[in-house]
CSV table of C-alpha atoms in Angstrom, one decimal:
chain,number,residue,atom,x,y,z
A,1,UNK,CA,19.8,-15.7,7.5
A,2,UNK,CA,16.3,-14.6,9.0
A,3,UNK,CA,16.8,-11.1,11.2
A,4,UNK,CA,14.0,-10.1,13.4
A,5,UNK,CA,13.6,-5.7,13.1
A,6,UNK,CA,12.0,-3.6,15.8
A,7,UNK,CA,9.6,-0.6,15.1
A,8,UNK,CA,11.1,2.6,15.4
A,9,UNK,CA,14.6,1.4,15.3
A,10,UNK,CA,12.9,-0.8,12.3
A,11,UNK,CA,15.7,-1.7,9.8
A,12,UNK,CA,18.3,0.5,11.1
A,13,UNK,CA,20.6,-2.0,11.7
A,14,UNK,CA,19.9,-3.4,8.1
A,15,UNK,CA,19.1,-0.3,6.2
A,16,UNK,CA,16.4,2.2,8.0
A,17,UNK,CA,12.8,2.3,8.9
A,18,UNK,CA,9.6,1.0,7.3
A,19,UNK,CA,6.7,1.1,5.0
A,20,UNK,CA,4.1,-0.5,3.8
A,21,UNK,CA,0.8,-1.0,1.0
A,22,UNK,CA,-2.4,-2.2,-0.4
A,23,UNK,CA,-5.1,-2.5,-3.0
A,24,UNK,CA,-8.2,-0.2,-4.0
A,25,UNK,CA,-9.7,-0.1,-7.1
A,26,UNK,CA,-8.2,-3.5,-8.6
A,27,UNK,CA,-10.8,-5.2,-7.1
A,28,UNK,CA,-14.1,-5.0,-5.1
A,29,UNK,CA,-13.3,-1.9,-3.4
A,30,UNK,CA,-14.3,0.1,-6.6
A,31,UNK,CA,-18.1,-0.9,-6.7
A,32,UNK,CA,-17.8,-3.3,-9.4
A,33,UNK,CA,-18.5,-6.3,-7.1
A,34,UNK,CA,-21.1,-6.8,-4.2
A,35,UNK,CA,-21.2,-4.6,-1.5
A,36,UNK,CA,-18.9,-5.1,1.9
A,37,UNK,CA,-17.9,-3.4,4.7
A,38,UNK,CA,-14.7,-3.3,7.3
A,39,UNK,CA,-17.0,-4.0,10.1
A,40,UNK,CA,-20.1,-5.8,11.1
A,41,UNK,CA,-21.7,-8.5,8.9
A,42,UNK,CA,-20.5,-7.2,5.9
A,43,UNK,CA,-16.7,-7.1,7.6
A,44,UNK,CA,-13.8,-8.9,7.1
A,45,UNK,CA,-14.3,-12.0,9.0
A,46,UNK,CA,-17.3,-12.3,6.1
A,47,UNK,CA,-15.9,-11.4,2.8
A,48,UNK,CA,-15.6,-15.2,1.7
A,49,UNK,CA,-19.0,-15.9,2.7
A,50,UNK,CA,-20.7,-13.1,0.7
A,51,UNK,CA,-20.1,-13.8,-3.0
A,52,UNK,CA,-18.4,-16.4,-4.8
A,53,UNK,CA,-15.6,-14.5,-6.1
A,54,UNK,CA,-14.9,-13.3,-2.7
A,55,UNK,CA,-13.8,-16.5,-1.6
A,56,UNK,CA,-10.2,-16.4,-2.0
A,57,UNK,CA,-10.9,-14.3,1.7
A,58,UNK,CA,-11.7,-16.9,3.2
A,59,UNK,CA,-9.6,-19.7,2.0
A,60,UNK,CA,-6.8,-18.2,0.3
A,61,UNK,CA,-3.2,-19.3,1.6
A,62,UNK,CA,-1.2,-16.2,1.2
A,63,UNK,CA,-3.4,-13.1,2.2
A,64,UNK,CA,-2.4,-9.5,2.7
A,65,UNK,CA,-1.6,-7.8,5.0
A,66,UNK,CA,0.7,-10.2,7.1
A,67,UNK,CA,2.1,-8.9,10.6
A,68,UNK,CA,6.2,-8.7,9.4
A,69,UNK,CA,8.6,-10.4,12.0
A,70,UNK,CA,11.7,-11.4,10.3
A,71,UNK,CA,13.2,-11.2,6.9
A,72,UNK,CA,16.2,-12.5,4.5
A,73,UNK,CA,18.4,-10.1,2.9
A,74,UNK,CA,18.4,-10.8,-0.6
A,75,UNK,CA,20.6,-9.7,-3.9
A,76,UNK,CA,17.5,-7.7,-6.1
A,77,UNK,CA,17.0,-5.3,-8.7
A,78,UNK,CA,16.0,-1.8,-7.4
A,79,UNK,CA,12.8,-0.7,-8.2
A,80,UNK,CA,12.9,1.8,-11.3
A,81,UNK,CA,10.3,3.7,-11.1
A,82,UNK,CA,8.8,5.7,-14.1
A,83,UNK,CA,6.8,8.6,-12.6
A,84,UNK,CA,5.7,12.2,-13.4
A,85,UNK,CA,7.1,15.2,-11.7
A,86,UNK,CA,4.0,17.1,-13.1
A,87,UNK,CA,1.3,14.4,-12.7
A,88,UNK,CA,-2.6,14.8,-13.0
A,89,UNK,CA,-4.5,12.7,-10.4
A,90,UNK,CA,-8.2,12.4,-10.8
A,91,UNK,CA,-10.0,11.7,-7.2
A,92,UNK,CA,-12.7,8.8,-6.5
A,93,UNK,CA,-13.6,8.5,-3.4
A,94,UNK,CA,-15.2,4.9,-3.4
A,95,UNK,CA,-16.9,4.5,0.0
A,96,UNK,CA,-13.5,2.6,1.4
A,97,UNK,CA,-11.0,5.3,0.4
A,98,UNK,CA,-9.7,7.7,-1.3
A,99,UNK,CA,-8.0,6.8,-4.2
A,100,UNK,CA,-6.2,9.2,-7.0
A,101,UNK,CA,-6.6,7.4,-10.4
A,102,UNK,CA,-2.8,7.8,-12.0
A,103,UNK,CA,-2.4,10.1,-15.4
A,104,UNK,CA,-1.3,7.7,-18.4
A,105,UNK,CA,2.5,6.5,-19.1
A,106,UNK,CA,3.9,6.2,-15.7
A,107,UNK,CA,5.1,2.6,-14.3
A,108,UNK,CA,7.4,1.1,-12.0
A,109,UNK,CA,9.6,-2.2,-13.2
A,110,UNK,CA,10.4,-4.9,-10.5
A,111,UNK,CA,13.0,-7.4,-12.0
A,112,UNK,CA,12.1,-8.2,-15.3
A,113,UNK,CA,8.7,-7.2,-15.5
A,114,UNK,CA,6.7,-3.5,-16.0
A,115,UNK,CA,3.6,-2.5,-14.9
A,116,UNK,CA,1.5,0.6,-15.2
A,117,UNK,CA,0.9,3.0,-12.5
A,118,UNK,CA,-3.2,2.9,-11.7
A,119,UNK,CA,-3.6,4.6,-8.8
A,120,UNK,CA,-2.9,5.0,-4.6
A,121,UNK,CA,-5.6,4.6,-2.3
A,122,UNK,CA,-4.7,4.9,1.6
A,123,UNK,CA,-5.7,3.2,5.0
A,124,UNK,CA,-6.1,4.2,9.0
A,125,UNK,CA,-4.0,3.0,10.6
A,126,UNK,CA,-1.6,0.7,8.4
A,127,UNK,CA,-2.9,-2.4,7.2
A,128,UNK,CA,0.2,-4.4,7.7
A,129,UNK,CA,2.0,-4.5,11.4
A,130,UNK,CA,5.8,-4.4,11.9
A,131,UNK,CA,6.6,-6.7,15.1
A,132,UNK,CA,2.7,-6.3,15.9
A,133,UNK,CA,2.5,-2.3,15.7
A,134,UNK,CA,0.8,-0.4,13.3
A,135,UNK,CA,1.6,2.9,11.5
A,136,UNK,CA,-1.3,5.5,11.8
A,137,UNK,CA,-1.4,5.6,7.8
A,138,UNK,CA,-0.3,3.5,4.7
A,139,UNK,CA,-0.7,4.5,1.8
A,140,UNK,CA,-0.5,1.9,-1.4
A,141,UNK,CA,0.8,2.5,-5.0
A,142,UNK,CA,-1.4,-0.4,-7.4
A,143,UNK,CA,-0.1,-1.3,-10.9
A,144,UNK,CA,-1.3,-3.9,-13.1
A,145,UNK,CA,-0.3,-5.0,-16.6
A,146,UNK,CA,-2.0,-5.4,-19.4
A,147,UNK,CA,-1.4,-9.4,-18.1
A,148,UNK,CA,-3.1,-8.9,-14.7
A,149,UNK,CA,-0.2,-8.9,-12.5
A,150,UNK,CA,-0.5,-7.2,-9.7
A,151,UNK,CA,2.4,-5.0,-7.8
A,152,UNK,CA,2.0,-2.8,-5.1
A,153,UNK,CA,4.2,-0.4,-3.7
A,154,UNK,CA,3.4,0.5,0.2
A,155,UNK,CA,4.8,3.3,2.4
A,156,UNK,CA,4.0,3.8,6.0
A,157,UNK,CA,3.8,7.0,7.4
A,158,UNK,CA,4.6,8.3,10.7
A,159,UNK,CA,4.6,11.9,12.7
A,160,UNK,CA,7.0,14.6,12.0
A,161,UNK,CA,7.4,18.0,13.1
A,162,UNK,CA,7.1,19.7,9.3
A,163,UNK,CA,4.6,19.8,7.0
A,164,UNK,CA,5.1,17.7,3.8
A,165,UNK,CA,3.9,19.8,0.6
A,166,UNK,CA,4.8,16.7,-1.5
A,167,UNK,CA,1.6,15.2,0.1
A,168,UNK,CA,-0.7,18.5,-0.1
A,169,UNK,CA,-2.4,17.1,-3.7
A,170,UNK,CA,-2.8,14.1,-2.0
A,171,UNK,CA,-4.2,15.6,1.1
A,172,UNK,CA,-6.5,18.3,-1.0
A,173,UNK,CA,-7.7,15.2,-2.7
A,174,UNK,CA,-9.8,14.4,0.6
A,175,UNK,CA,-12.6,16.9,0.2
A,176,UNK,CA,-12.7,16.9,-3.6
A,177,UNK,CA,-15.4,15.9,-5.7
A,178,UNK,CA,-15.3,12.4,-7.5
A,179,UNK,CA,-13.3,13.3,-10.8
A,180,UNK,CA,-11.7,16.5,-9.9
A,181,UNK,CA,-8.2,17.1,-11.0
A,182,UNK,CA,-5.3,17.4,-8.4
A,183,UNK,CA,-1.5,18.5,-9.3
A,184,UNK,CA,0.6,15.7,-8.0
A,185,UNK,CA,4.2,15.0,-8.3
A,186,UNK,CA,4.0,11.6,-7.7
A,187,UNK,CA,8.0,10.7,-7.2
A,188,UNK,CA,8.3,13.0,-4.7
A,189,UNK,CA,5.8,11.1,-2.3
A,190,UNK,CA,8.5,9.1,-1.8
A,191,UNK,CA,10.9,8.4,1.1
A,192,UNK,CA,14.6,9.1,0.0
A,193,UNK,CA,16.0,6.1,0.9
A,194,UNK,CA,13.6,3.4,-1.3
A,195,UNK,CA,15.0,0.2,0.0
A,196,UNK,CA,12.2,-2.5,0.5
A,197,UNK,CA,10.5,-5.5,1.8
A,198,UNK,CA,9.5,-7.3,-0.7
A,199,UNK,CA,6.7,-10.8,-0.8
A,200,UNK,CA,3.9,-12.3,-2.6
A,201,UNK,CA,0.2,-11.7,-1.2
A,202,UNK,CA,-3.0,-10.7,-2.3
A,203,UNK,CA,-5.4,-7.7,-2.5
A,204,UNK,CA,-6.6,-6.1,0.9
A,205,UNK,CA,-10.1,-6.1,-0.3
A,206,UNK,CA,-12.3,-8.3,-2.1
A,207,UNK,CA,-11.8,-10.5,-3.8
A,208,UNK,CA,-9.0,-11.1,-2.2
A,209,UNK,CA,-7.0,-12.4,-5.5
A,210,UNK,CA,-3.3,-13.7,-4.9
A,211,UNK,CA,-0.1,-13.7,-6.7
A,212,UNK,CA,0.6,-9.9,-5.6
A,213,UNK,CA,3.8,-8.8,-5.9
A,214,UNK,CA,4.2,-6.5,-2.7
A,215,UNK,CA,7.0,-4.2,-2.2
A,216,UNK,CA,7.0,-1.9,1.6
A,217,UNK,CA,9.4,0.7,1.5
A,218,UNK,CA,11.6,0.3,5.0
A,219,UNK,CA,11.9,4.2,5.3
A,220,UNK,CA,8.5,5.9,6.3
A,221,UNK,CA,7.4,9.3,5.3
A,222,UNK,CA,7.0,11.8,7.7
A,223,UNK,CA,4.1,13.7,7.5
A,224,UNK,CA,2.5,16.6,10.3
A,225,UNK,CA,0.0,15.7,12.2
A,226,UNK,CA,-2.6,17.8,10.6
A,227,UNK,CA,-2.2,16.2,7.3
A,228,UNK,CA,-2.5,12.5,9.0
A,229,UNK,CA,-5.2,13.6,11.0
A,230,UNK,CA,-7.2,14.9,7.6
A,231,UNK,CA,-6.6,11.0,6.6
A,232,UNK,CA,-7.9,9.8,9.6
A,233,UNK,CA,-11.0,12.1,9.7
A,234,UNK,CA,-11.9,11.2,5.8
A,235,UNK,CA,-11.9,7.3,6.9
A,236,UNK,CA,-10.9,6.0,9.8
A,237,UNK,CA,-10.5,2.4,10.5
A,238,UNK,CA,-10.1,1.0,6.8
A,239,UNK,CA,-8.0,-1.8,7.2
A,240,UNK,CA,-8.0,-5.6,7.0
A,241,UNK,CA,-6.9,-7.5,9.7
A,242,UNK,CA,-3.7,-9.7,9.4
A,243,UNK,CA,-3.6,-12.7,7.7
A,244,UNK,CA,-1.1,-16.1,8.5
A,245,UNK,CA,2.2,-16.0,6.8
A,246,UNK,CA,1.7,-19.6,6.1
A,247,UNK,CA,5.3,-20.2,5.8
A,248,UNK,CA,6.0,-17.1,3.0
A,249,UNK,CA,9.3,-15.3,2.9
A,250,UNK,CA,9.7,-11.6,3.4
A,251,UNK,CA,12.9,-10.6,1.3
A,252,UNK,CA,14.9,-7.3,2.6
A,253,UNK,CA,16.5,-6.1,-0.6
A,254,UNK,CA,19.9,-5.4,0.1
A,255,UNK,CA,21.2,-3.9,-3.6
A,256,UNK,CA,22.1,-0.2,-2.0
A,257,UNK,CA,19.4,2.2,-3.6
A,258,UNK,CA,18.6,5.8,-2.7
């Protein structure tokens, strides 16, 4: 049965709050493609029209982000995640972001499938909207298999009152040089409570490709605001507008998971 959820309260009722991701690096966003912009000619509403490969963000039929509404509960596997407690991240900033590039053998499986940890990238505010509101940050986990296939695992963050050392390498990482080193423990970035939303999309950024699997934790993490503000003053305004749902389902695991 479809349940509307409220921000804030978010999925209290069901099972806590929210979160939510995106792509970097995957795709356009990592120079390999031609150049675009969030704003301006160059923006959004022009991705499809400047290269060929682009044009999936114009015409594509299940886009990322998507304004969240309503959801189905549904029986899945938990995520089992595969990450270091003593990771390496190496920083790029690519003119969009700031994106830590993952150390080797750390993944996450969803269902029946494993994919490598890459990288995490984040955007200001969040790219995806919860019953029209946005977070001030999300933050998006990529992996990719040797296949292709895409999965992305998204928090949102919101304001708290202490200061989050699980986020510091992450937050250090905004001033560094491209390639410099940055102690991360990557599981800890976490929110305890790692229920999700879960449904198919596509990159944020050009080109835009599809068949995404997309997974937004429901509980955000709570940073201070001096750490989202460092976010905000590195880049500011990164984010794609939301797409139409075009009829897609957004599934609310509901196998209990902590």
């Amino acid at each position: 049965m479809n349940k509307s959820f409220k921000i804030g309260i978010a999925v209290a009722a069901a099972a806590g709050s929210l979160t939510s991701v995106a792509l970097i690096g995957v795709g356009g966003a990592n120079g390999t493609g031609p150049h675009w912009e969030y704003q301006g000619e160059e923006g959004p509403n022009h991705w499809g029209e400047l290269d060929a490969s682009y044009q999936a963000c114009a015409d594509g039929s299940a886009q990322t982000p998507i304004n969240i509404t309503k959801f189905e509960k549904k029986n899945l596997k938990n995520l089992v995640f595969n990450y270091n407690h003593n990771g390496v991240g190496t920083v790029v900033n690519n003119g969009h972001t700031v994106q830590l590039n993952a150390d080797a053998g750390q993944s996450v499986t969803i269902g029946n499938t494993t994919y490598p940890f890459l990288q995490i990238h984040f955007h200001t505010p969040s790219e995806h909207e919860i019953n029209g509101k946005h977070y001030p940050l999300e933050v998006h986990f990529v992996h990719k298999t040797d296949g292709g296939e895409i999965a992305v695992v998204g928090i949102f963050v919101t304001e708290g009152r202490k200061h989050n050392h699980a986020w510091d390498g992450f937050v250090s990482a905004l001033e560094a040089s491209d390639s410099t080193p940055v102690n991360v423990d990557w599981d800890e970035m976490f929110p305890e409570n790692k229920q999700t939303l879960r449904y198919s999309g596509s990159l944020t950024t050009p080109p835009c490709t599809e068949g995404v699997a997309w997974n937004i934790f429901t509980t955000p993490v709570e940073l201070d605001r001096e750490q989202i503000n460092e976010f905000i003053n590195t880049y500011n305004g990164n984010m794609r507008p939301v797409q139409p749902i075009n009829g897609r389902k957004v599934f609310l695991d509901s196998t209990p998971n902590s």
